[in-house]
XYZ file of C-alpha atoms in Angstrom:
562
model
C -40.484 9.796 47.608
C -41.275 11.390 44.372
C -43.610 9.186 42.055
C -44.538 9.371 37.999
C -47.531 7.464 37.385
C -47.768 5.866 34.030
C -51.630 5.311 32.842
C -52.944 3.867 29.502
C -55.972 4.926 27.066
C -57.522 4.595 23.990
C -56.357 0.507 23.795
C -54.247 -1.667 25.930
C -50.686 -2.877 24.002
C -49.182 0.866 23.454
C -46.365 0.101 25.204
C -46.705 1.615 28.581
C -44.081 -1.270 30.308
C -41.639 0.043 27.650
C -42.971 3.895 28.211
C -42.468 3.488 31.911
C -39.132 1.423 31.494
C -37.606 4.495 29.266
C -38.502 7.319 31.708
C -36.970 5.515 34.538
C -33.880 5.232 32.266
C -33.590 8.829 31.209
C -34.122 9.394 34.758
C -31.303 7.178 35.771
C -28.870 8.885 33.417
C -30.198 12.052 35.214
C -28.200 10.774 38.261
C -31.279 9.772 39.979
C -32.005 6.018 41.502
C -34.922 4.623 40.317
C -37.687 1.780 41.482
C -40.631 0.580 39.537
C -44.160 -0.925 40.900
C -46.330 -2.679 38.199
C -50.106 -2.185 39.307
C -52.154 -5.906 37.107
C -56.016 -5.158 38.011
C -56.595 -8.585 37.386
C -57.872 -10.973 40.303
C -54.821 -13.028 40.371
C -52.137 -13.220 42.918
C -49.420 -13.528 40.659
C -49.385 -14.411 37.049
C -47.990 -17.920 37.512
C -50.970 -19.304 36.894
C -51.813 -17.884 33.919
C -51.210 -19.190 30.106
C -48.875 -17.840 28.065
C -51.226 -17.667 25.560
C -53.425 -15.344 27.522
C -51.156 -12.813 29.109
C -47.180 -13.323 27.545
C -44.349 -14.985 29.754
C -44.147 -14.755 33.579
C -41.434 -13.650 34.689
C -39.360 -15.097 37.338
C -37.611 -12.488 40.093
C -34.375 -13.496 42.336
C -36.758 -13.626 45.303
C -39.532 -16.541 43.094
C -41.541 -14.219 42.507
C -43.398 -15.263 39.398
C -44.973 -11.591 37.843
C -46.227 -9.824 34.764
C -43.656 -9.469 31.654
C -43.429 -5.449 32.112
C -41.040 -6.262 35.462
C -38.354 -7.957 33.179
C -38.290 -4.685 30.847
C -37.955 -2.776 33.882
C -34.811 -4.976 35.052
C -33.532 -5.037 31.457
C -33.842 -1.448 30.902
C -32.990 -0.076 34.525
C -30.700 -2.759 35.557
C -32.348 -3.695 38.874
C -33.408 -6.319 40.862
C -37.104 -6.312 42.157
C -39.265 -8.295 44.450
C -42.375 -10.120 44.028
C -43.614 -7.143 45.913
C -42.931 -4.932 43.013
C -46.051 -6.142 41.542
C -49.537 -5.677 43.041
C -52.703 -7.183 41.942
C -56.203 -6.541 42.972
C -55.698 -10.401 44.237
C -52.965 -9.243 46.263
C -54.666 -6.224 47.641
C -57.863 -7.906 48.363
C -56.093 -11.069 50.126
C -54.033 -8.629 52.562
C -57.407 -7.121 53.072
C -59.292 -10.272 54.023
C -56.771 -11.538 56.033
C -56.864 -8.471 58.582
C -60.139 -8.676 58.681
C -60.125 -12.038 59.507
C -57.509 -11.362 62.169
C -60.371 -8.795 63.425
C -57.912 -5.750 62.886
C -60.758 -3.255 61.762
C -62.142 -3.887 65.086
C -65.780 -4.796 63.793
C -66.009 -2.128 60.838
C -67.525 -2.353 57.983
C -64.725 -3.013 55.482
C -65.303 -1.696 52.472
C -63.341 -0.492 48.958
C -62.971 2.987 49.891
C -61.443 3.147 52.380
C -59.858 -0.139 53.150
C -59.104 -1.091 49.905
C -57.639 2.082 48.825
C -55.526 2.540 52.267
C -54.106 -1.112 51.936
C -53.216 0.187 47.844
C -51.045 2.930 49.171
C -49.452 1.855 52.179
C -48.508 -1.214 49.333
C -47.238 1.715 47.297
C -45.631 3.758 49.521
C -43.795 0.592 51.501
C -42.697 -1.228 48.413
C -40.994 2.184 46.867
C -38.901 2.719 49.649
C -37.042 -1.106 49.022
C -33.732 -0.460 47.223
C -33.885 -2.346 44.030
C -29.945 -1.092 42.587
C -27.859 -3.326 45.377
C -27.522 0.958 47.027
C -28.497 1.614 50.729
C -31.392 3.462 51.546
C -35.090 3.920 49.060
C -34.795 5.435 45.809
C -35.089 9.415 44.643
C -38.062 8.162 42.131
C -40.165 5.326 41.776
C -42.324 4.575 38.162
C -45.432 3.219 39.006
C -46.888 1.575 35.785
C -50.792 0.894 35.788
C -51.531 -1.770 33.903
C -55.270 -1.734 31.405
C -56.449 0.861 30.189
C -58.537 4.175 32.338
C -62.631 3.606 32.323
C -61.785 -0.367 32.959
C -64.424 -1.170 35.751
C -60.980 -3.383 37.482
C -58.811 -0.513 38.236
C -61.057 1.677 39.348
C -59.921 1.111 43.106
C -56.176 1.754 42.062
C -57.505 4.829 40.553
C -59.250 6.280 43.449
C -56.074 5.145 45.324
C -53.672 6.977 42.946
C -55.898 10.171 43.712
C -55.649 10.043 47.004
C -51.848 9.519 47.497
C -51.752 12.278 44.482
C -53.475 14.736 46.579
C -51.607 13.266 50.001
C -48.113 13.678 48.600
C -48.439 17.213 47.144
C -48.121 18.670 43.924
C -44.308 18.361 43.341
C -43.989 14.473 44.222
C -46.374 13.039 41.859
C -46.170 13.570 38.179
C -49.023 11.915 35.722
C -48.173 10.726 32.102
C -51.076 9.345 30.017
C -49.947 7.440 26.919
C -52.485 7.601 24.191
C -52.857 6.007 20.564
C -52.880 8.899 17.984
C -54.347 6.572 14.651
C -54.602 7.875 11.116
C -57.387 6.658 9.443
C -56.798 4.733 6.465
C -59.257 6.550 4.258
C -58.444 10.290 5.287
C -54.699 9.702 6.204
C -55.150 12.408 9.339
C -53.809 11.934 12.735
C -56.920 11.637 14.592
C -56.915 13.210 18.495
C -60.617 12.210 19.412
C -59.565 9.013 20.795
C -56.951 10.735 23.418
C -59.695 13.890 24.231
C -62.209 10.908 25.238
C -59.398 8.949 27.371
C -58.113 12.003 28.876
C -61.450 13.138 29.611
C -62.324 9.702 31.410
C -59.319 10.653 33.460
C -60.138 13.830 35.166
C -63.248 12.554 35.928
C -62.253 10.296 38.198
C -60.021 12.760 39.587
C -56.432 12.438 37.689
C -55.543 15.296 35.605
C -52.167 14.297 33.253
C -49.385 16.494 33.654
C -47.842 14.602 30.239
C -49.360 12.931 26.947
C -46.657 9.858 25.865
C -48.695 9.988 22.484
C -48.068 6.895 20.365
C -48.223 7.182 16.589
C -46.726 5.506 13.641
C -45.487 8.572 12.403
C -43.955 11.854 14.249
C -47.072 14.413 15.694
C -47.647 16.865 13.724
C -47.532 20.586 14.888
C -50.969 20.874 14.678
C -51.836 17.490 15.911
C -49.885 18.512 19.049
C -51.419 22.289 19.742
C -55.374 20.614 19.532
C -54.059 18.095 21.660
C -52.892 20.623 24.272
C -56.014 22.597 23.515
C -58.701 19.777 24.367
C -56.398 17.646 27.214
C -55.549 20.773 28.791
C -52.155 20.239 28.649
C -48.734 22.261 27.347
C -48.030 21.576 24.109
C -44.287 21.053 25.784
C -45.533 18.274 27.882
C -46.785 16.323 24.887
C -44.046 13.786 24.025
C -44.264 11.941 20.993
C -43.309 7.982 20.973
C -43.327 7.204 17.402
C -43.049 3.926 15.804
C -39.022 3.271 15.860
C -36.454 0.891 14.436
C -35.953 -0.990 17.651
C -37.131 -0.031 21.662
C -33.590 1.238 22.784
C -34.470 4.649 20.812
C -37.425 4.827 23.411
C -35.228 6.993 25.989
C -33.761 8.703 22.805
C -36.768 9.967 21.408
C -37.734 11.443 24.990
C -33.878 13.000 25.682
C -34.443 14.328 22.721
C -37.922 16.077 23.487
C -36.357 17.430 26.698
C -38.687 15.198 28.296
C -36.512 15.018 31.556
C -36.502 18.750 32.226
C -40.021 19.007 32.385
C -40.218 15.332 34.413
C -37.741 16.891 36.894
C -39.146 20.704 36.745
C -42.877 18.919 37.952
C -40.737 17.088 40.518
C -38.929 20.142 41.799
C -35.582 17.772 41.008
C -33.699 20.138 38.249
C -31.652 21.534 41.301
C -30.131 17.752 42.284
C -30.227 16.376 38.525
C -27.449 16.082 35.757
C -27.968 16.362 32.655
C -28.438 12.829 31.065
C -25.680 10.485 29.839
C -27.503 8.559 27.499
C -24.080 7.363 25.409
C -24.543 3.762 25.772
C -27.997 3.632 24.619
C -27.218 5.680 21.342
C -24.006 3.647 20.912
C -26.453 0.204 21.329
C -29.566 1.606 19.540
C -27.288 2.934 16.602
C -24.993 -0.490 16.628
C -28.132 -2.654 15.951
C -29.818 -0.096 13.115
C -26.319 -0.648 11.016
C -26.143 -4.763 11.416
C -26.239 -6.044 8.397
C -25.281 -10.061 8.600
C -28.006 -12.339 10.558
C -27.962 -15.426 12.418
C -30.707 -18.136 11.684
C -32.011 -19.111 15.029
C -34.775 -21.783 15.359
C -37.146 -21.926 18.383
C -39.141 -24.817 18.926
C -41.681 -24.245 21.510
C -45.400 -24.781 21.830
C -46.532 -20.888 22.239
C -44.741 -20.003 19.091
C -48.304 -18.048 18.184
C -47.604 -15.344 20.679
C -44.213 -14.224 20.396
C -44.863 -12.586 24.079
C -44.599 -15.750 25.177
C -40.749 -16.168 25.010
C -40.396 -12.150 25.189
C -37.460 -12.584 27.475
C -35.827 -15.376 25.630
C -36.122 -13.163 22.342
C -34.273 -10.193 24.694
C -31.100 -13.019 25.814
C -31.325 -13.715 22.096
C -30.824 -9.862 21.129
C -28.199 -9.352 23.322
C -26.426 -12.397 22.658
C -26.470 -11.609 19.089
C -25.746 -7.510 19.474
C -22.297 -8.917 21.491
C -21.470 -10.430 18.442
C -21.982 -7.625 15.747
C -25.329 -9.758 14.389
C -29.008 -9.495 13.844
C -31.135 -12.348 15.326
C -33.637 -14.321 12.826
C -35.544 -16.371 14.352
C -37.928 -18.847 13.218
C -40.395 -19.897 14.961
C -41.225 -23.566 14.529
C -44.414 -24.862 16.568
C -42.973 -27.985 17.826
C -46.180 -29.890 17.179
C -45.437 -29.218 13.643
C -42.070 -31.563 13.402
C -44.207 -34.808 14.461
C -45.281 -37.774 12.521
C -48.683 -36.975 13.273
C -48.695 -33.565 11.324
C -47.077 -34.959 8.299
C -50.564 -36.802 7.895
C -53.156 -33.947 8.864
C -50.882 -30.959 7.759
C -48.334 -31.865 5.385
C -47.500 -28.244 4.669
C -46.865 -27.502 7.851
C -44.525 -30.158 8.290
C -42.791 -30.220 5.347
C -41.926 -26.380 5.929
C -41.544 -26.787 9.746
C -38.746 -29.696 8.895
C -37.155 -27.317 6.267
C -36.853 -24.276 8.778
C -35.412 -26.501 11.058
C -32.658 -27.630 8.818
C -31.922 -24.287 7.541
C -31.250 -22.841 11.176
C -27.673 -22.260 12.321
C -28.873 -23.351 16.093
C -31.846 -24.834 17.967
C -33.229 -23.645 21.156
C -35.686 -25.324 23.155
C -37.233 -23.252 25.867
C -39.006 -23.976 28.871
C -42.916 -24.588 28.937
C -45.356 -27.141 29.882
C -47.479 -29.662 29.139
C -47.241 -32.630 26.499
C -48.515 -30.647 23.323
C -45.685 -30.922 20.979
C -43.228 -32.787 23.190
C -42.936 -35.403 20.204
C -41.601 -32.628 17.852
C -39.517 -31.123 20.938
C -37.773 -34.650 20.848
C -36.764 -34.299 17.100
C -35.720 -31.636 17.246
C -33.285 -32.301 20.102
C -32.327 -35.487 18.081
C -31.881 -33.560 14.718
C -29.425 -31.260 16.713
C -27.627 -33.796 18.729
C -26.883 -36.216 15.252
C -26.097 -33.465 13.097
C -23.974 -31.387 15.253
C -25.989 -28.290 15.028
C -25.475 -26.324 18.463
C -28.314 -26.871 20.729
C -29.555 -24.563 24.005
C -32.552 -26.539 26.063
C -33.604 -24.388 28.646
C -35.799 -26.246 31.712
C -38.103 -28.300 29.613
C -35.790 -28.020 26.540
C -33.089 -30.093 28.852
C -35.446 -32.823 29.814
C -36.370 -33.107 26.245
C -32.406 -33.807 25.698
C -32.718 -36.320 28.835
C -35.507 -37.937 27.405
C -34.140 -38.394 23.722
C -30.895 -39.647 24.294
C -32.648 -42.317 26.935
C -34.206 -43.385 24.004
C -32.330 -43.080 21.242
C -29.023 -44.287 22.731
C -29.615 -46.575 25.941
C -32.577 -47.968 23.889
C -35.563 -47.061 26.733
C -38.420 -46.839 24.107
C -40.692 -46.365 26.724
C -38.694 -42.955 28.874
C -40.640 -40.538 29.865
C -41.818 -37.370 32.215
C -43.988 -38.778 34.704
C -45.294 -34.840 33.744
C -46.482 -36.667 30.199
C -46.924 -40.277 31.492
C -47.358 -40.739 35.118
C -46.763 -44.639 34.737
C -43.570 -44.410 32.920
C -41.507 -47.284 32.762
C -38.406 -45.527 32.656
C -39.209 -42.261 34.306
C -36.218 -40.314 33.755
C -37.494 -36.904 34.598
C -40.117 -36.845 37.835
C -41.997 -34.729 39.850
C -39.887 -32.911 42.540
C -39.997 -34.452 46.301
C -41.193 -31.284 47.550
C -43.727 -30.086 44.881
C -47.782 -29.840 45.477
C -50.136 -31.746 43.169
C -52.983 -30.436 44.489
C -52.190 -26.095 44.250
C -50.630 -24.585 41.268
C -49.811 -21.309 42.402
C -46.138 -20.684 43.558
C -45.308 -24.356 44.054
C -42.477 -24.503 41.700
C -38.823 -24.592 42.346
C -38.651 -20.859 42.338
C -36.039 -18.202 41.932
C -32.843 -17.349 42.214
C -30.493 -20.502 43.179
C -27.276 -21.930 43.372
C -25.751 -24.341 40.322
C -22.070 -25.404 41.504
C -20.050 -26.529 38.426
C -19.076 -29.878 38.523
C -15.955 -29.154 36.554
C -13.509 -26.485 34.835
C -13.170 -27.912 32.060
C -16.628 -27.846 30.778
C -17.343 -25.145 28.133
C -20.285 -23.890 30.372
C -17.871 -22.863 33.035
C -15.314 -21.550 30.402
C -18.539 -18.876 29.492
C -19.201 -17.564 33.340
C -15.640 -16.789 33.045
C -14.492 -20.398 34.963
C -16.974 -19.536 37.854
C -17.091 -22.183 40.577
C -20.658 -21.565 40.822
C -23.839 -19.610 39.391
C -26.894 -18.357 40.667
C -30.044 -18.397 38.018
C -33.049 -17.867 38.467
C -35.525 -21.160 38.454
C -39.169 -22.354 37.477
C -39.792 -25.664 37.492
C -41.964 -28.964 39.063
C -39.985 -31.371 37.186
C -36.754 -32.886 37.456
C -33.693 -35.431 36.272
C -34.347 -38.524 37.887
C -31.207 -39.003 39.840
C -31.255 -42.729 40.013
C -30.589 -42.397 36.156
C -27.817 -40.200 36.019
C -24.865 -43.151 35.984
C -26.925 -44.993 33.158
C -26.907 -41.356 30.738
C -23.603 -40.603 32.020
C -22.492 -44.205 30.356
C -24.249 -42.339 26.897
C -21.370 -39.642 26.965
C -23.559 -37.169 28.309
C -22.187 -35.155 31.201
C -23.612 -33.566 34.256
C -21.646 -30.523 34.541
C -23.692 -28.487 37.201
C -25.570 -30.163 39.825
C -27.770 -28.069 43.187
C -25.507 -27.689 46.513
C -27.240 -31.344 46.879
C -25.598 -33.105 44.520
C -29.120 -34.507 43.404
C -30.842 -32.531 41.243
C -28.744 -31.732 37.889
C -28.882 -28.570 36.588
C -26.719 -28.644 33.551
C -25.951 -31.094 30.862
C -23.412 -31.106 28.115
C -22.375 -33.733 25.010
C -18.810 -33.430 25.250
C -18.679 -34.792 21.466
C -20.743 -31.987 20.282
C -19.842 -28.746 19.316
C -22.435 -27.526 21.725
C -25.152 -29.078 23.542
C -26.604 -27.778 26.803
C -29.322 -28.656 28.454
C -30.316 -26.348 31.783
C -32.806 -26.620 34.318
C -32.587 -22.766 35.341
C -33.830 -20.042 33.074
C -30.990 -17.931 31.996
C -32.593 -15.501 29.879
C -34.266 -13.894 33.037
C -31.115 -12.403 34.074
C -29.534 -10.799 30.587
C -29.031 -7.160 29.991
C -28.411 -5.155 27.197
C -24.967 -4.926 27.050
C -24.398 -7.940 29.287
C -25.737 -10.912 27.477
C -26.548 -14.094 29.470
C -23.239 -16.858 29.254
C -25.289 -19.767 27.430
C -27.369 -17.284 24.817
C -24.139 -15.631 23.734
C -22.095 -19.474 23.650
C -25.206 -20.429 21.273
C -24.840 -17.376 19.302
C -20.676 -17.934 19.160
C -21.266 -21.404 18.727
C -23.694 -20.951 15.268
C -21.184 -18.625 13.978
C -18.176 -20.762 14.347
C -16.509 -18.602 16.826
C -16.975 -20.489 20.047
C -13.687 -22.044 20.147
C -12.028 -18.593 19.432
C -13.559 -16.920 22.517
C -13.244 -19.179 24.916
C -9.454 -19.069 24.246
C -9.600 -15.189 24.553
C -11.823 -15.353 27.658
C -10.043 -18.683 29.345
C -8.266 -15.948 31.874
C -12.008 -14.806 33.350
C -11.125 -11.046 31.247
C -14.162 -9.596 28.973
């Protein structure tokens, strides 16, 4: 197995996940199959638990694996499927650990970091690489590890001393090191400044990890000279010191390092020129050019309640992209905190309201993703009701469709008082409830996870009509709550339709209005499994839908052709 380790320095937020993502691609076009490992020092075992807020989305894998946001821009970019495996955390590590020892399997020694810890690190690393991720037999030619922080952190020291040691176990031509660095120019003197980088790449080697590569990040191309002191202080060729400027949009990321020949000298340190071709990178200039020359937009609005970190939707923005791209369009969103829309903020922020309300009604479609919680439920339920009388197509996505559950029980059967029992245990009318099978007393990986089965109901709904009048589909899931099924007949009465219910035939999975020009309401999350280039079936009916073109393509597509 040949490895290329992706550090960070300087600050964390360069864009390493994308760094890492873009290598593996301009390896891939090389002819090479590629795997990725995401190393999170934190103490966690997975990032389900973890706000939005504090970290971005977590993102859900086929196997319910709920992991850090830089896995779904590996599966986006590389077009893989990973495991939960695919991301380590020190809480991961250190659990493994204590549960041998436990078990009594270091027969009475002292366990300790090095070398317990560090062992348990590689044989993590070295197991999880060899798992083919690209639906192929047998482990992949390369595998990207990505280390998440930033070198000198006092958490990843361990995975440090652990990268070192497989580094030196593996040989020289199976392991190649790229550092990405922040090259700033100072306001005042408008130079690029390479002190930050010497200090970073200096913290490096002394903990035993020389770079073979500097992925320097700048707003504005290196400069010749920038690049020769560079090689002069890190120690480095000046050929090995790729440049990722600031760029119109991410797909120019393998672009900018095809163009630096970056791949020659990847393969030449991994004694892989022989087996390699060079790379076909076609698709991603035709995409990366495509979006650069859209010039009409589509007014999106997304009402969620972590509108404040747009990290926290990252992969709903991506389905949104894609979507859009497919249709020869530019995605404007607005964000709209949902807590913003209630009656509550027209009396403490009238402002906010007033221009919430007005950049709702100026949207061509509403989306309501998934979340949780009851801040800004009240404004989710407007919203949904704004959409649903006016006609304006509407996409609620696992919360978003038990908003439309809850509104219409309301609004149309006339239960003032329906609820979550997630919001109001003691509902009256609880039409959405905890699921039989969920834990209320652990948090962690309790959820209906993963990838699972939604059969369609019927053919002749126009969420069938866009998976190409598929039978079934398999989405990926994250969820505690759920329709109540002893309500179904009652919203069914409303016009509203259950169009995709579990192999069960209990829990309901999607929801449509019929009498609308589209409204659908899903418990899976759909944006977890776009692509570039193949946009997820409900994003790109939204999309269609706002743009008056729905009815069009579905004719066009009604005999399952693209």
């Amino acid at each position: 197995m040949k490895y290329v380790l992706v550090t960070g320095g300087v600050v964390s937020g360069l864009g390493k996940g994308v760094t890492a993502s873009s290598i593996g691609v301009v390896l891939k076009a090389c002819g090479l199959r590629v795997t990725s490992i995401k190393i999170d020092p934190y103490l966690n075992t997975d990032a389900g638990t973890m706000s939005p807020f504090e970290h971005g989305e977590v993102f859900v894998l086929d196997d319910g694996g709920e992991v850090d946001l830089d896995l779904g821009n590996y599966e986006r970019f590389l077009d893989v499927r990973l495991t939960r495996d695919n991301n380590i955390t020190t809480g991961k590590i250190y659990q493994s650990v204590l549960e041998k020892e436990r078990k009594g399997d270091y027969l009475g020694k002292t366990v300790q970091v090095v070398p317990h810890i560090t062992d348990a690190i590689k044989d993590w690393i070295e197991s999880v690489s060899a798992i083919p991720v690209d639906g192929k037999v047998g482990p992949a030619d390369v595998c990207v590890i990505e280390l998440g922080g930033t070198v000198g952190d006092i958490e990843s020291m361990p995975f440090i001393e652990a990268l070192r040691q497989l580094f030196f176990s593996t040989g020289p031509d199976n392991f190649c090191l790229i550092h990405v660095s922040l090259v700033p120019v100072l306001g005042v003197v408008g130079e690029q400044k390479t002190k930050p980088t010497q200090h970073s790449v200096r913290e490096l080697r002394a903990l035993g990890l020389t770079p073979h590569f500097l992925a320097c990040r700048s707003a504005q191309p290196l400069l010749e000279n920038t690049k020769q002191k560079l090689s002069q202080f890190c120690h480095v060729p000046a050929a090995n010191i790729l440049n990722i400027h600031d760029v119109p949009n991410i797909w120019h990321v393998p672009l900018l390092l095809r163009n630096q020949n970056a791949h020659e000298a990847i393969l030449k340190q991994l004694a892989l020129l022989r087996v390699a071709r060079p790379p076909n990178l076609q698709e991603w200039t035709n995409r990366a050019e495509t979006f650069d020359n859209l010039t009409n937009s589509v007014k999106i609005a997304m009402v969620g309640k972590y509108v404040g970190l747009t990290d926290s939707y990252l992969s709903v923005v991506k389905a949104l992209l894609h979507a859009c791209i497919a249709c020869s369009l530019k995605p404007s969103i607005e964000w709209i905190a949902a807590s913003d829309l209630e009656d509550e903020s027209a009396r403490l922020t009238p402002e906010a309201h007033a221009k919430a309300w007005e950049t709702l009604r100026s949207a061509a479609c509403v989306l309501v993703p998934g979340g949780f919680g009851d801040r800004g439920v009240k404004g989710m339920i407007l919203a949904a009701k704004y959409a649903r009388e006016n006609k304006v197509p509407y996409l609620g996505i696992c919360l978003g469709m038990q908003i439309s559950v809850i509104e219409i029980s309301r609004s149309i059967l006339g239960w003032k008082e329906a609820n979550s029992t997630e919001f109001d245990e003691h509902a009256t009318n609880p039409v959405v409830i905890f699921m039989p099978e969920g834990s209320r007393t652990h948090m962690g990986n309790t959820m209906r996870l993963g990838s699972r089965r939604t059969l369609l109901q019927s053919s002749d709904c126009i969420t069938a009509k866009l998976y190409q009048n598929a039978e079934y589909v398999d989405e990926r899931h994250r969820h505690r709550y759920e329709v109540n099924p002893e309500v179904v007949g009652d919203l069914e009465k409303t016009g509203l339709r259950f169009v995709g219910k579990d192999e069960s035939g209990q829990r309901m999975e999607i929801l449509e209005l019929p009498s609308h020009p589209f409204y659908v309401g899903v418990q899976f999350h759909p944006e977890y499994k776009s692509r570039p280039g193949k946009p997820s079936a409900l994003f790109l009916g939204l999309v269609l839908a706002a743009t008056g073109h729905l009815e069009a393509y579905v004719k066009t597509h009604q005999n399952g052709s693209v």
